[in-house]
XYZ file of C-alpha atoms in Angstrom:
355
model
C -13.314 -19.227 -2.220
C -13.384 -16.844 1.167
C -12.549 -17.121 4.540
C -12.847 -14.695 7.414
C -9.256 -14.373 8.893
C -8.398 -17.771 7.884
C -7.578 -19.942 5.093
C -7.373 -23.616 3.818
C -3.768 -23.259 2.842
C -2.460 -22.150 6.129
C -3.183 -22.892 9.533
C -0.082 -23.008 11.816
C 0.021 -19.487 12.806
C 0.416 -17.703 15.895
C -2.720 -15.244 15.185
C -4.517 -17.750 13.457
C -4.508 -20.389 16.443
C -5.039 -17.437 19.109
C -8.449 -16.240 16.860
C -9.560 -20.033 16.880
C -9.595 -20.171 20.457
C -11.003 -16.519 21.037
C -14.138 -18.500 18.469
C -14.311 -21.530 20.416
C -14.407 -19.388 23.477
C -16.939 -17.652 22.442
C -19.004 -20.277 20.971
C -20.309 -22.069 23.874
C -21.484 -18.794 25.694
C -23.121 -17.227 22.377
C -24.775 -20.364 21.219
C -25.033 -19.421 17.731
C -21.999 -19.982 15.278
C -23.461 -17.456 12.551
C -23.034 -14.597 15.320
C -19.738 -15.723 16.353
C -18.533 -15.536 12.747
C -20.230 -12.118 12.556
C -18.505 -11.138 15.849
C -14.953 -12.140 14.553
C -15.671 -10.605 11.309
C -16.048 -7.131 13.071
C -13.427 -7.813 15.122
C -10.987 -8.195 12.335
C -12.883 -5.498 10.390
C -11.649 -2.973 13.716
C -8.219 -4.845 13.803
C -7.473 -3.716 9.811
C -8.851 -0.130 10.356
C -7.100 0.433 13.868
C -3.642 -0.936 11.690
C -4.503 1.901 9.475
C -4.973 4.696 11.775
C -1.592 3.477 13.962
C 0.096 2.875 10.702
C -0.464 6.992 9.576
C 0.635 8.332 13.059
C 3.737 5.951 13.264
C 4.391 6.888 9.709
C 4.511 10.622 9.955
C 6.784 10.989 12.863
C 8.837 8.037 11.049
C 8.953 9.824 7.744
C 10.579 12.897 9.171
C 12.980 10.871 11.436
C 14.082 8.734 8.854
C 14.376 12.098 6.251
C 16.485 14.000 8.920
C 18.797 11.251 9.364
C 19.048 10.908 5.606
C 19.808 14.516 5.002
C 21.873 15.070 8.366
C 19.046 17.032 10.253
C 18.044 16.241 13.563
C 14.147 16.209 12.962
C 11.431 16.371 15.438
C 12.734 16.365 18.993
C 10.509 18.959 21.171
C 7.248 17.349 21.760
C 7.611 14.718 24.254
C 10.836 12.379 24.753
C 13.027 12.430 21.272
C 9.787 14.017 19.749
C 7.830 10.925 20.063
C 4.531 12.882 20.589
C 4.876 14.907 17.544
C 2.079 12.936 15.440
C -0.440 13.265 18.529
C 0.290 16.828 18.697
C -0.409 17.030 14.842
C -3.476 15.040 15.281
C -4.535 17.637 17.730
C -4.114 20.401 15.718
C -5.773 18.816 12.388
C -8.714 18.281 14.990
C -9.293 21.535 15.803
C -8.603 23.557 12.724
C -11.207 25.431 11.218
C -12.903 23.192 8.225
C -13.225 26.221 5.614
C -15.106 25.526 2.353
C -14.036 27.415 -0.745
C -16.680 29.493 -2.828
C -17.863 27.821 -5.962
C -16.936 24.131 -5.282
C -18.802 21.396 -6.493
C -19.991 20.834 -2.732
C -20.861 17.380 -2.562
C -17.763 15.945 -5.022
C -15.699 17.992 -2.522
C -16.807 16.974 0.326
C -16.903 12.946 -0.967
C -13.622 12.993 -2.568
C -11.451 12.529 0.894
C -13.587 9.860 2.475
C -13.627 7.848 -0.857
C -9.988 8.391 -1.098
C -9.269 6.687 1.893
C -11.588 3.458 1.323
C -9.555 1.777 -1.132
C -6.366 2.405 1.073
C -8.205 0.461 4.012
C -9.891 -1.976 1.857
C -6.913 -3.517 0.384
C -5.532 -4.941 4.010
C -8.306 -7.089 3.785
C -6.619 -9.543 1.200
C -3.099 -9.271 3.177
C -1.657 -12.557 4.317
C -0.622 -11.287 7.794
C 0.983 -14.592 9.247
C 0.258 -18.301 8.410
C -3.656 -18.655 8.360
C -4.016 -14.990 9.122
C -6.053 -13.297 5.853
C -9.401 -11.688 6.229
C -10.660 -12.557 2.900
C -8.592 -15.215 0.918
C -10.143 -14.824 -2.427
C -9.448 -16.933 -5.360
C -8.801 -13.676 -7.620
C -6.977 -12.140 -4.835
C -4.364 -10.525 -6.611
C -6.563 -9.214 -9.146
C -8.965 -7.831 -6.411
C -6.235 -6.158 -4.918
C -5.104 -4.348 -7.964
C -8.739 -3.594 -8.757
C -9.430 -2.034 -5.633
C -6.236 -0.026 -5.854
C -6.909 1.649 -9.272
C -10.512 3.129 -7.447
C -8.086 5.710 -5.641
C -7.581 7.617 -9.187
C -11.418 8.678 -9.253
C -11.239 10.784 -6.027
C -8.188 12.337 -6.510
C -9.823 13.738 -9.857
C -13.116 14.676 -7.917
C -11.208 16.840 -5.305
C -9.475 18.713 -8.174
C -12.466 18.844 -10.632
C -14.717 20.055 -7.421
C -12.445 22.626 -6.083
C -12.953 25.416 -8.509
C -9.398 25.907 -8.583
C -6.665 25.419 -11.531
C -3.769 24.164 -9.426
C -6.387 21.527 -8.095
C -7.351 20.798 -11.269
C -3.874 20.587 -12.923
C -3.034 18.017 -9.852
C -6.151 16.002 -10.734
C -5.162 15.430 -14.098
C -1.552 14.416 -13.154
C -2.936 12.126 -11.054
C -4.715 10.364 -14.106
C -1.946 10.533 -16.040
C 0.588 8.549 -14.252
C -1.354 6.333 -12.144
C -2.918 5.081 -15.517
C 0.122 4.609 -17.003
C 2.332 2.949 -14.465
C -0.707 0.766 -13.566
C 0.025 -1.289 -17.131
C 3.705 -1.976 -16.533
C 2.655 -3.075 -12.683
C 0.109 -5.586 -13.831
C 2.119 -7.020 -16.556
C 5.107 -7.278 -14.243
C 3.030 -9.384 -11.746
C 1.931 -11.583 -14.556
C 5.238 -13.361 -14.240
C 4.530 -14.462 -10.535
C 1.045 -15.612 -11.584
C 2.125 -17.811 -14.426
C 5.190 -19.625 -12.280
C 2.195 -19.834 -9.164
C -0.748 -20.632 -11.384
C -2.856 -18.776 -8.842
C -4.228 -15.380 -8.126
C -4.848 -16.398 -4.549
C -2.161 -14.237 -2.015
C -2.054 -17.240 0.112
C -1.185 -19.616 -2.681
C 1.480 -16.916 -3.807
C 3.157 -17.001 -0.626
C 3.027 -21.175 -0.358
C 5.184 -20.723 -3.903
C 7.887 -19.255 -2.375
C 8.524 -21.616 0.369
C 11.737 -23.169 -1.235
C 12.470 -19.802 -3.493
C 11.606 -16.008 -2.983
C 10.020 -14.448 -5.889
C 12.716 -11.709 -5.764
C 15.146 -14.293 -6.834
C 13.212 -15.872 -9.603
C 11.358 -12.497 -10.851
C 14.570 -9.684 -10.509
C 13.016 -7.932 -13.381
C 9.498 -7.998 -12.207
C 10.728 -6.846 -8.736
C 12.231 -3.780 -10.278
C 9.384 -2.484 -12.007
C 6.998 -3.175 -8.905
C 9.388 -1.171 -6.775
C 9.319 1.942 -9.245
C 5.650 1.701 -9.946
C 4.661 1.149 -6.447
C 6.380 4.637 -5.649
C 4.474 5.983 -8.714
C 1.118 4.747 -7.866
C 1.103 5.984 -3.988
C 2.528 9.254 -4.906
C 5.620 8.942 -3.166
C 8.559 10.915 -3.763
C 10.572 11.385 -6.017
C 7.204 10.626 -8.191
C 4.966 13.037 -6.089
C 4.042 15.217 -9.225
C 0.369 15.343 -7.915
C 1.339 17.637 -5.255
C 4.302 19.091 -6.582
C 4.755 21.844 -4.165
C 6.696 24.337 -6.033
C 4.490 24.108 -9.229
C 1.161 23.566 -8.170
C 0.976 23.945 -4.105
C -0.521 21.096 -3.367
C -2.413 19.676 -6.166
C -5.990 18.429 -5.459
C -5.306 19.186 -1.712
C -5.111 22.511 -2.272
C -8.084 24.058 -1.357
C -9.002 21.438 1.590
C -8.396 22.106 5.484
C -8.301 20.267 8.849
C -9.262 16.699 8.956
C -10.169 16.484 5.237
C -7.010 17.538 4.281
C -5.752 14.936 7.001
C -7.748 11.984 5.363
C -5.793 12.477 1.778
C -2.327 11.991 4.066
C -4.074 9.216 6.418
C -4.653 7.361 2.451
C -0.880 8.269 1.700
C 0.736 6.784 4.954
C -1.598 3.843 4.688
C -0.400 3.252 1.089
C 2.883 3.520 1.964
C 2.885 0.540 4.620
C 0.857 -1.238 2.271
C 3.424 -1.087 -0.843
C 5.665 -2.234 1.999
C 3.526 -5.025 2.693
C 2.646 -6.091 -0.758
C 6.463 -6.166 -1.946
C 7.297 -8.386 0.937
C 3.961 -10.878 0.385
C 4.709 -10.927 -3.407
C 8.724 -11.137 -3.591
C 10.039 -11.833 0.137
C 8.014 -14.915 0.871
C 5.338 -13.028 3.291
C 5.599 -14.664 6.480
C 7.717 -16.995 5.725
C 11.067 -17.413 7.212
C 13.645 -19.652 9.627
C 11.596 -21.295 12.692
C 13.858 -19.148 15.434
C 10.864 -16.075 15.279
C 7.040 -16.440 14.451
C 5.920 -15.704 10.981
C 4.132 -12.887 11.918
C 7.360 -11.100 13.057
C 8.789 -12.164 9.812
C 6.225 -10.663 7.901
C 6.444 -7.210 9.777
C 10.038 -7.079 9.606
C 10.127 -7.574 5.934
C 7.443 -5.203 5.425
C 8.826 -2.368 7.511
C 12.423 -2.719 5.810
C 10.612 -2.376 2.340
C 8.983 0.667 3.803
C 12.626 1.916 5.006
C 13.906 1.264 1.362
C 11.026 3.288 -0.386
C 11.527 6.289 2.305
C 15.047 5.889 1.471
C 14.424 6.489 -2.151
C 12.074 9.147 -1.416
C 14.489 11.342 0.233
C 17.519 10.810 -1.844
C 16.589 11.476 -5.503
C 15.052 14.726 -6.260
C 11.422 15.373 -7.981
C 11.101 14.253 -11.855
C 9.049 15.689 -14.378
C 6.063 14.771 -15.490
C 6.847 14.401 -19.013
C 9.414 12.351 -17.731
C 7.829 10.219 -15.441
C 5.417 9.471 -18.472
C 7.768 8.769 -21.080
C 9.849 6.199 -18.473
C 6.913 4.463 -17.742
C 5.417 3.803 -21.731
C 9.044 3.866 -23.345
C 11.120 1.788 -20.528
C 9.123 -0.137 -17.869
C 6.514 -1.221 -19.993
C 8.449 -3.173 -22.740
C 10.723 -4.186 -19.956
C 7.713 -5.840 -18.268
C 6.496 -7.429 -21.599
C 10.205 -8.880 -21.947
C 9.850 -10.248 -18.636
C 6.868 -12.119 -19.015
C 8.296 -13.323 -22.481
C 11.469 -14.890 -20.392
C 9.159 -16.054 -17.789
C 7.080 -17.877 -19.980
C 10.052 -19.198 -21.648
C 11.838 -20.130 -18.389
C 8.804 -22.380 -17.624
C 8.605 -24.283 -21.025
C 11.958 -25.030 -20.153
C 11.819 -25.964 -16.612
C 8.890 -28.483 -17.480
C 10.891 -29.669 -20.597
C 13.852 -30.364 -18.518
C 11.280 -32.333 -15.833
């Protein structure tokens, strides 16, 4: 089942009520419910893409500020008051840079790679419940679909590396395949504990299931595994081996310039917000919180708190080695995820037996 910006389980959020009011306002004017639904769908798509674009601008500055704060430096402070216009200056610089296509590249694969990498990063936002009733596509296989869409980002990295006709880019592309595929397995197995407790893959149902207790308390091992795998999957420090500057220059991005290069990092910052949202949704109760604040504020407070924690981890620990990352994924996280799955099943059995 799927709904546009709504769900059957959630219908009391401020944003949901605002959307319904707009829909009711347009219906008498336009006269066709089908056209009104189409307009609402386009509005939702526009909002989602705007969210992704704005997140990139905000986190470009935020990343530098957080990094500077952690490493006792000043950070951007020249462009605009307190350096707030630094992201705008960077955007204008990238828009005006020359678009260079190196000799010997596989042109179509090389051109499509930065475009295709951005699509999965933006698509997953359609599956997040931002507030009570505010979800673009509340499908009953939501978590499975989200993981499946996210996994597609491996291919554009490999395409960019292979098509660039560069050994450094190819090495970066192969590193992407190795680390992302290695860490998807423990991530999925860790999340199965949540699915077992909830009894559903629907994102809204997972949020509803945390109305009494958050899953971070019921699934602490899964939470830690998920945090580590999120950092690896989103190519965040200290696991950003895909673009290890000291070893392979910039990995798959080495031969890209201007806005093509910027699209890779637009996707990376979209993924940074995405893992913050996903952690808040799956383990911290999503939009649920005390009544003195609306659900949408609780949602963003939790998401931005997790983003700050991910940035904090990234700028505190040194980059790890490639062999260490892969060994840790297969030899530590995978067995730990399987143990967590067994413990969850045993706990559910004991709980039902006691009842």
